[in-house]
Amino acid sequence: MTLPGPYAIQRRHWLAACASAALLPASAHASLRTDITLRFSHVVAEETPKGLAANRFKVLVEQRSGGRIGVQVYPNAQLYGDHDEMQALQLGAVDLVAPSLSKFGRIGLPEFELFDLPFLFDDLAAVRRITLGPLGQKLLDGLQHQGLVGLGFFDNGFKQMSANRPLLEPRDFVDLRMRVQASKVIAAQMRALGARPVTLAFSETRRALAAGVVDGTENPVSNFWTQAMHQVQSDLSLTEHGYLGYAVVTNQRFWQSLARPDRALINQALQESLAFANQIADTQNDQALQALRLTGTTRIHVLSDTQRTRLRLVVKPVQQALAQRIGPSWTRALQEAMRQTSA
Ligand code: SIN
């Protein structure tokens, strides 16, 4: 489903940028340049873990290069939304994107959807043991097949459920139209709960909630708060049922066109910015929850252990959906990584 909106404009930007990218031969980038501007496009607000990390990256790169390398950050899907940011990257119309891991299935890498399995991770440390281990590296390496380079992972945090009623028990979800990212695993999770998944771009979600096109959604609180979803959802249930994280990706051709010292400088600044995002992600979500409590617009529900266990049981078959989607070798690698994680 596509709502009328910023996509017509974004498409025009995209076509113009592609035309200029096509005119620029790869050899034009080959030596140390004085005029590099990295275009970093993302879909969330600046006051989120991703927005703050992107802004920190800009400051670090510009300082350390003495202003020789510039970074232009386009937040809030100003330039590209979920539907076209990856394509824009492949075409060289932007240089860096940081989509959520749930959005790689649509470019032929469904194995990234393993992060969408409900109740897979107990905490962010468990996530990090995957993202920083061999499985994380294997996932990033797979991006090569799409002409991309994966530079690293980082967290937002755990997702909560929202709607115009509390979502505490499986029966509360029945027949609700729930906005989901373009992940088959998240869609299967919503179906297992009895809801109807509706795939929508992030930038369209608040409007769709306000218009009643969908009834509810899931996201960490920092995204819920910075999109002002509290104005259109009366209840937020702290289910913590799934993880939302990101991978930073660049275009192989662009990356190789940079001089080696520039690549090192950019990569170092990026790794520090991702570590920073991981440090602040929890705080950002906690602060957003506090701000939300103060507005009083949205009732906040904490689930009991029994309620959480019921949700967990109902979504168990989603593991099967993932196994079918990503195949036995990825499933085995995930099981092995999870065993090591819990050892
Ligand atoms: C994001 O955090 O990048 C967006 C997540 C979503 O689409 O729900």
Short mmCIF file of C-alpha atoms and ligand atoms in Angstrom, two decimals:
data_model
loop_
_atom_site.label_atom_id
_atom_site.label_comp_id
_atom_site.label_asym_id
_atom_site.label_seq_id
_atom_site.Cartn_x
_atom_site.Cartn_y
_atom_site.Cartn_z
CA MET A 1 0.00 0.00 0.00
CA THR A 2 1.39 3.45 -0.86
CA LEU A 3 -0.02 6.62 0.60
CA PRO A 4 0.24 9.86 -1.42
CA GLY A 5 3.18 11.76 0.02
CA PRO A 6 6.78 12.75 -0.27
CA TYR A 7 7.66 9.93 -2.66
CA ALA A 8 6.82 11.86 -5.81
CA ILE A 9 9.30 14.53 -4.72
CA GLN A 10 11.86 11.99 -3.60
CA ARG A 11 11.60 10.26 -6.94
CA ARG A 12 12.43 13.48 -8.74
CA HIS A 13 15.52 13.98 -6.51
CA TRP A 14 16.49 10.42 -7.18
CA LEU A 15 16.27 10.64 -10.96
CA ALA A 16 18.26 13.89 -10.97
CA ALA A 17 20.92 12.44 -8.69
CA CYS A 18 21.18 9.24 -10.76
CA ALA A 19 21.64 11.26 -13.91
CA SER A 20 24.52 13.22 -12.36
CA ALA A 21 26.05 10.06 -10.83
CA ALA A 22 25.99 8.38 -14.24
CA LEU A 23 27.96 11.29 -15.74
CA LEU A 24 30.73 10.88 -13.16
CA PRO A 25 33.24 8.17 -14.17
CA ALA A 26 34.76 6.01 -11.40
CA SER A 27 38.24 7.24 -12.39
CA ALA A 28 37.25 10.77 -11.36
CA HIS A 29 37.51 9.62 -7.72
CA ALA A 30 40.76 7.68 -8.01
CA SER A 31 43.29 9.97 -6.26
CA LEU A 32 43.17 11.96 -3.02
CA ARG A 33 40.47 14.56 -3.58
CA THR A 34 39.67 17.85 -1.95
CA ASP A 35 36.00 17.93 -2.80
CA ILE A 36 34.44 14.84 -1.27
CA THR A 37 30.98 15.18 0.19
CA LEU A 38 29.47 12.00 1.59
CA ARG A 39 25.70 11.95 1.37
CA PHE A 40 24.22 10.02 4.29
CA SER A 41 20.50 9.43 3.99
CA HIS A 42 18.29 7.98 6.72
CA VAL A 43 14.62 7.85 7.59
CA VAL A 44 14.41 8.74 11.29
CA ALA A 45 14.57 11.94 13.35
CA GLU A 46 17.84 13.53 14.42
CA GLU A 47 17.15 12.93 18.13
CA THR A 48 17.24 9.13 17.77
CA PRO A 49 20.25 6.81 18.20
CA LYS A 50 20.67 6.68 14.40
CA GLY A 51 20.18 10.42 13.90
CA LEU A 52 22.68 11.27 16.65
CA ALA A 53 25.22 8.75 15.34
CA ALA A 54 24.96 10.17 11.81
CA ASN A 55 25.51 13.71 13.12
CA ARG A 56 28.47 12.62 15.23
CA PHE A 57 29.97 10.89 12.18
CA LYS A 58 29.68 14.16 10.24
CA VAL A 59 31.50 16.11 12.97
CA LEU A 60 34.30 13.53 13.30
CA VAL A 61 34.93 13.22 9.55
CA GLU A 62 34.89 16.96 8.93
CA GLN A 63 37.17 17.70 11.91
CA ARG A 64 39.67 14.96 11.19
CA SER A 65 39.91 15.75 7.49
CA GLY A 66 40.29 19.46 8.23
CA GLY A 67 37.12 20.07 6.25
CA ARG A 68 38.46 18.35 3.13
CA ILE A 69 35.78 15.67 3.40
CA GLY A 70 32.26 16.91 4.02
CA VAL A 71 29.27 14.89 5.19
CA GLN A 72 25.75 15.91 4.30
CA VAL A 73 23.19 14.12 6.47
CA TYR A 74 19.59 13.86 5.20
CA PRO A 75 17.37 12.73 8.11
CA ASN A 76 13.65 11.98 8.22
CA ALA A 77 13.46 10.44 4.71
CA GLN A 78 14.03 13.95 3.29
CA LEU A 79 15.82 12.48 0.31
CA TYR A 80 14.90 8.80 0.17
CA GLY A 81 12.49 6.63 2.10
CA ASP A 82 12.47 2.90 2.81
CA HIS A 83 11.30 2.05 -0.66
CA ASP A 84 14.17 3.64 -2.55
CA GLU A 85 17.15 4.35 -0.28
CA MET A 86 18.89 1.06 -1.06
CA GLN A 87 18.32 1.47 -4.79
CA ALA A 88 19.62 5.05 -4.57
CA LEU A 89 22.74 3.69 -2.88
CA GLN A 90 23.26 1.01 -5.52
CA LEU A 91 22.95 3.67 -8.21
CA GLY A 92 25.39 6.03 -6.46
CA ALA A 93 22.80 8.72 -5.73
CA VAL A 94 23.78 8.61 -2.03
CA ASP A 95 26.91 7.23 -0.37
CA LEU A 96 25.77 5.89 2.99
CA VAL A 97 22.52 4.54 4.33
CA ALA A 98 21.70 2.76 7.59
CA PRO A 99 18.50 0.79 7.06
CA SER A 100 17.05 -1.32 9.82
CA LEU A 101 18.06 -4.98 9.53
CA SER A 102 14.45 -5.80 8.71
CA LYS A 103 14.79 -4.02 5.36
CA PHE A 104 17.51 -6.17 3.75
CA GLY A 105 15.18 -9.02 2.80
CA ARG A 106 13.73 -6.91 0.04
CA ILE A 107 17.14 -6.65 -1.68
CA GLY A 108 17.55 -10.43 -1.65
CA LEU A 109 19.22 -10.87 1.74
CA PRO A 110 16.47 -12.47 3.88
CA GLU A 111 19.05 -13.81 6.35
CA PHE A 112 19.13 -10.33 7.96
CA GLU A 113 15.57 -11.03 9.12
CA LEU A 114 16.92 -13.38 11.77
CA PHE A 115 17.17 -10.28 13.97
CA ASP A 116 13.38 -9.93 13.67
CA LEU A 117 12.65 -13.22 15.44
CA PRO A 118 10.43 -12.33 18.39
CA PHE A 119 11.91 -12.91 21.85
CA LEU A 120 15.25 -14.07 20.40
CA PHE A 121 17.48 -11.76 22.44
CA ASP A 122 17.31 -11.21 26.19
CA ASP A 123 19.38 -8.05 26.09
CA LEU A 124 21.58 -5.89 23.88
CA ALA A 125 24.71 -7.72 25.00
CA ALA A 126 23.27 -10.88 23.40
CA VAL A 127 22.63 -8.97 20.16
CA ARG A 128 26.15 -7.62 20.16
CA ARG A 129 27.61 -11.11 20.51
CA ILE A 130 25.97 -11.91 17.15
CA THR A 131 26.70 -8.63 15.37
CA LEU A 132 30.34 -8.58 16.47
CA GLY A 133 30.89 -12.32 15.91
CA PRO A 134 31.43 -14.49 12.80
CA LEU A 135 27.72 -14.56 11.95
CA GLY A 136 27.59 -10.75 11.88
CA GLN A 137 30.65 -10.68 9.63
CA LYS A 138 29.12 -13.28 7.31
CA LEU A 139 25.98 -11.14 7.00
CA LEU A 140 28.00 -8.04 6.16
CA ASP A 141 30.11 -9.99 3.63
CA GLY A 142 26.93 -11.07 1.82
CA LEU A 143 26.27 -7.44 0.87
CA GLN A 144 29.06 -7.72 -1.71
CA HIS A 145 26.71 -9.70 -3.94
CA GLN A 146 24.54 -6.59 -4.22
CA GLY A 147 27.47 -4.26 -5.07
CA LEU A 148 27.49 -2.97 -1.48
CA VAL A 149 29.89 -2.88 1.46
CA GLY A 150 28.62 -3.44 5.00
CA LEU A 151 30.56 -1.25 7.42
CA GLY A 152 28.99 -2.25 10.73
CA PHE A 153 25.94 -2.77 12.90
CA PHE A 154 24.43 -0.69 15.65
CA ASP A 155 21.44 -0.73 17.96
CA ASN A 156 18.30 1.17 18.44
CA GLY A 157 16.80 -1.16 21.01
CA PHE A 158 13.80 -3.30 21.83
CA LYS A 159 10.41 -2.73 20.25
CA GLN A 160 7.15 -2.01 22.02
CA MET A 161 3.62 -2.40 20.66
CA SER A 162 1.18 0.48 20.26
CA ALA A 163 -2.49 0.79 19.32
CA ASN A 164 -5.63 2.48 20.60
CA ARG A 165 -5.97 -0.22 23.21
CA PRO A 166 -3.58 -2.15 25.46
CA LEU A 167 -1.81 -5.08 23.77
CA LEU A 168 -1.05 -7.42 26.62
CA GLU A 169 -2.46 -10.78 25.60
CA PRO A 170 -2.65 -12.53 22.23
CA ARG A 171 -6.41 -11.90 22.09
CA ASP A 172 -5.79 -8.12 22.16
CA PHE A 173 -4.16 -8.30 18.72
CA VAL A 174 -6.95 -10.11 16.92
CA ASP A 175 -7.92 -8.41 13.66
CA LEU A 176 -5.85 -5.30 14.30
CA ARG A 177 -4.13 -3.91 11.21
CA MET A 178 -0.55 -3.53 12.38
CA ARG A 179 1.99 -1.53 10.40
CA VAL A 180 5.16 -3.55 9.85
CA GLN A 181 8.48 -3.02 8.12
CA ALA A 182 9.09 -4.99 4.94
CA SER A 183 10.12 -8.15 6.79
CA LYS A 184 8.38 -11.47 6.24
CA VAL A 185 9.41 -12.53 9.73
CA ILE A 186 7.71 -9.53 11.34
CA ALA A 187 4.65 -10.13 9.17
CA ALA A 188 4.60 -13.77 10.38
CA GLN A 189 4.91 -12.55 13.98
CA MET A 190 1.86 -10.30 13.57
CA ARG A 191 -0.14 -13.11 11.94
CA ALA A 192 0.81 -15.48 14.75
CA LEU A 193 -0.64 -12.93 17.17
CA GLY A 194 -3.88 -12.81 15.18
CA ALA A 195 -3.25 -9.34 13.69
CA ARG A 196 -3.12 -8.35 10.02
CA PRO A 197 0.30 -7.03 8.99
CA VAL A 198 0.37 -4.01 6.66
CA THR A 199 3.77 -3.14 5.20
CA LEU A 200 4.36 0.60 5.11
CA ALA A 201 7.40 2.85 4.84
CA PHE A 202 8.46 4.37 8.14
CA SER A 203 7.82 7.89 6.87
CA GLU A 204 4.21 6.98 6.08
CA THR A 205 3.44 5.32 9.39
CA ARG A 206 2.29 8.23 11.54
CA ARG A 207 0.00 9.51 8.81
CA ALA A 208 -1.45 6.04 8.29
CA LEU A 209 -2.12 5.73 12.03
CA ALA A 210 -3.75 9.16 12.11
CA ALA A 211 -5.92 8.33 9.11
CA GLY A 212 -6.95 4.98 10.55
CA VAL A 213 -5.38 3.11 7.64
CA VAL A 214 -3.66 1.00 10.27
CA ASP A 215 -4.58 0.49 13.94
CA GLY A 216 -1.20 0.02 15.55
CA THR A 217 2.49 -0.55 15.12
CA GLU A 218 5.73 -1.60 16.85
CA ASN A 219 8.95 0.35 17.41
CA PRO A 220 11.41 1.33 20.11
CA VAL A 221 10.14 4.30 22.10
CA SER A 222 12.66 6.77 20.59
CA ASN A 223 11.07 6.27 17.16
CA PHE A 224 7.54 6.34 18.58
CA TRP A 225 8.23 9.60 20.41
CA THR A 226 10.18 11.47 17.71
CA GLN A 227 7.49 10.70 15.12
CA ALA A 228 4.85 12.02 17.56
CA MET A 229 2.97 8.75 17.30
CA HIS A 230 1.73 9.38 20.87
CA GLN A 231 -0.64 11.94 19.35
CA VAL A 232 -2.36 9.21 17.37
CA GLN A 233 -2.04 6.14 19.62
CA SER A 234 -3.69 6.02 23.03
CA ASP A 235 -1.79 2.98 24.38
CA LEU A 236 1.81 1.84 24.41
CA SER A 237 2.45 -1.67 25.74
CA LEU A 238 6.01 -2.36 26.86
CA THR A 239 6.29 -5.81 25.29
CA GLU A 240 10.05 -5.65 24.47
CA HIS A 241 9.27 -8.50 22.09
CA GLY A 242 11.84 -7.86 19.38
CA TYR A 243 15.00 -6.03 18.44
CA LEU A 244 15.52 -3.10 16.08
CA GLY A 245 19.04 -2.50 14.82
CA TYR A 246 20.79 -1.21 11.74
CA ALA A 247 23.62 -1.90 9.33
CA VAL A 248 25.57 0.94 7.73
CA VAL A 249 26.09 0.30 4.06
CA THR A 250 27.99 2.02 1.27
CA ASN A 251 28.37 1.46 -2.43
CA GLN A 252 31.34 -0.77 -3.43
CA ARG A 253 32.25 1.37 -6.41
CA PHE A 254 32.20 4.54 -4.34
CA TRP A 255 34.15 2.93 -1.50
CA GLN A 256 36.88 1.65 -3.82
CA SER A 257 37.11 5.05 -5.50
CA LEU A 258 38.31 6.64 -2.25
CA ALA A 259 42.00 6.92 -1.53
CA ARG A 260 43.07 4.40 1.13
CA PRO A 261 43.79 7.01 3.87
CA ASP A 262 40.36 8.56 3.32
CA ARG A 263 38.70 5.16 3.57
CA ALA A 264 40.54 4.56 6.85
CA LEU A 265 39.57 7.97 8.22
CA ILE A 266 35.91 7.53 7.29
CA ASN A 267 35.78 3.98 8.62
CA GLN A 268 37.39 4.96 11.94
CA ALA A 269 34.95 7.86 12.39
CA LEU A 270 32.06 5.56 11.54
CA GLN A 271 33.10 2.82 13.99
CA GLU A 272 33.37 5.43 16.77
CA SER A 273 29.95 6.82 15.86
CA LEU A 274 28.41 3.34 15.96
CA ALA A 275 29.98 2.65 19.36
CA PHE A 276 28.52 5.99 20.49
CA ALA A 277 25.07 4.98 19.21
CA ASN A 278 25.31 1.70 21.12
CA GLN A 279 26.20 3.62 24.27
CA ILE A 280 23.32 6.08 24.06
CA ALA A 281 20.59 3.87 22.58
CA ASP A 282 19.20 2.74 25.94
CA THR A 283 19.28 6.26 27.36
CA GLN A 284 17.55 7.69 24.30
CA ASN A 285 14.75 5.17 24.64
CA ASP A 286 14.48 5.76 28.41
CA GLN A 287 14.36 9.52 27.92
CA ALA A 288 11.71 9.18 25.23
CA LEU A 289 9.63 7.06 27.62
CA GLN A 290 9.97 9.67 30.36
CA ALA A 291 8.93 12.44 27.96
CA LEU A 292 6.00 10.34 26.86
CA ARG A 293 4.88 9.80 30.46
CA LEU A 294 4.96 13.56 31.00
CA THR A 295 2.66 14.30 28.06
CA GLY A 296 -0.04 12.05 29.49
CA THR A 297 -1.48 11.47 26.01
CA THR A 298 -0.68 7.77 25.92
CA ARG A 299 -1.29 5.14 28.56
CA ILE A 300 1.81 3.04 29.18
CA HIS A 301 1.37 -0.60 30.12
CA VAL A 302 3.96 -2.87 31.69
CA LEU A 303 3.35 -6.55 30.99
CA SER A 304 3.39 -9.14 33.73
CA ASP A 305 5.71 -12.13 33.31
CA THR A 306 2.69 -14.32 32.56
CA GLN A 307 1.47 -11.99 29.82
CA ARG A 308 4.90 -11.90 28.22
CA THR A 309 5.16 -15.68 28.39
CA ARG A 310 1.79 -16.01 26.62
CA LEU A 311 2.95 -13.72 23.82
CA ARG A 312 6.21 -15.63 23.55
CA LEU A 313 4.39 -18.97 23.23
CA VAL A 314 2.01 -17.73 20.54
CA VAL A 315 4.82 -16.43 18.33
CA LYS A 316 6.99 -19.55 18.61
CA PRO A 317 5.95 -20.88 15.15
CA VAL A 318 7.59 -17.81 13.60
CA GLN A 319 10.91 -19.62 14.01
CA GLN A 320 9.66 -22.09 11.42
CA ALA A 321 8.77 -19.23 9.05
CA LEU A 322 12.30 -17.89 9.39
CA ALA A 323 13.88 -21.32 8.88
CA GLN A 324 11.96 -21.71 5.61
CA ARG A 325 12.96 -18.25 4.51
CA ILE A 326 16.69 -18.38 5.22
CA GLY A 327 17.43 -22.10 4.82
CA PRO A 328 19.25 -24.67 6.96
CA SER A 329 22.79 -23.29 6.82
CA TRP A 330 21.79 -19.89 8.21
CA THR A 331 19.48 -21.52 10.74
CA ARG A 332 22.33 -23.75 11.96
CA ALA A 333 24.70 -20.77 12.13
CA LEU A 334 22.13 -18.84 14.16
CA GLN A 335 21.53 -21.75 16.55
CA GLU A 336 25.25 -22.17 17.02
CA ALA A 337 25.76 -18.43 17.67
CA MET A 338 22.86 -18.41 20.15
CA ARG A 339 24.30 -21.44 21.95
CA GLN A 340 27.60 -19.62 22.33
CA THR A 341 25.75 -16.54 23.45
CA SER A 342 23.93 -18.35 26.22
CA ALA A 343 26.99 -20.45 27.26
C1 SIN B 1 14.27 3.02 11.53
O1 SIN B 1 14.47 3.05 12.75
O2 SIN B 1 15.14 3.21 10.69
C2 SIN B 1 12.86 2.79 11.04
C3 SIN B 1 12.23 1.61 11.65
C4 SIN B 1 10.88 1.30 11.02
O3 SIN B 1 10.72 1.35 9.80
O4 SIN B 1 9.97 0.96 11.78
#
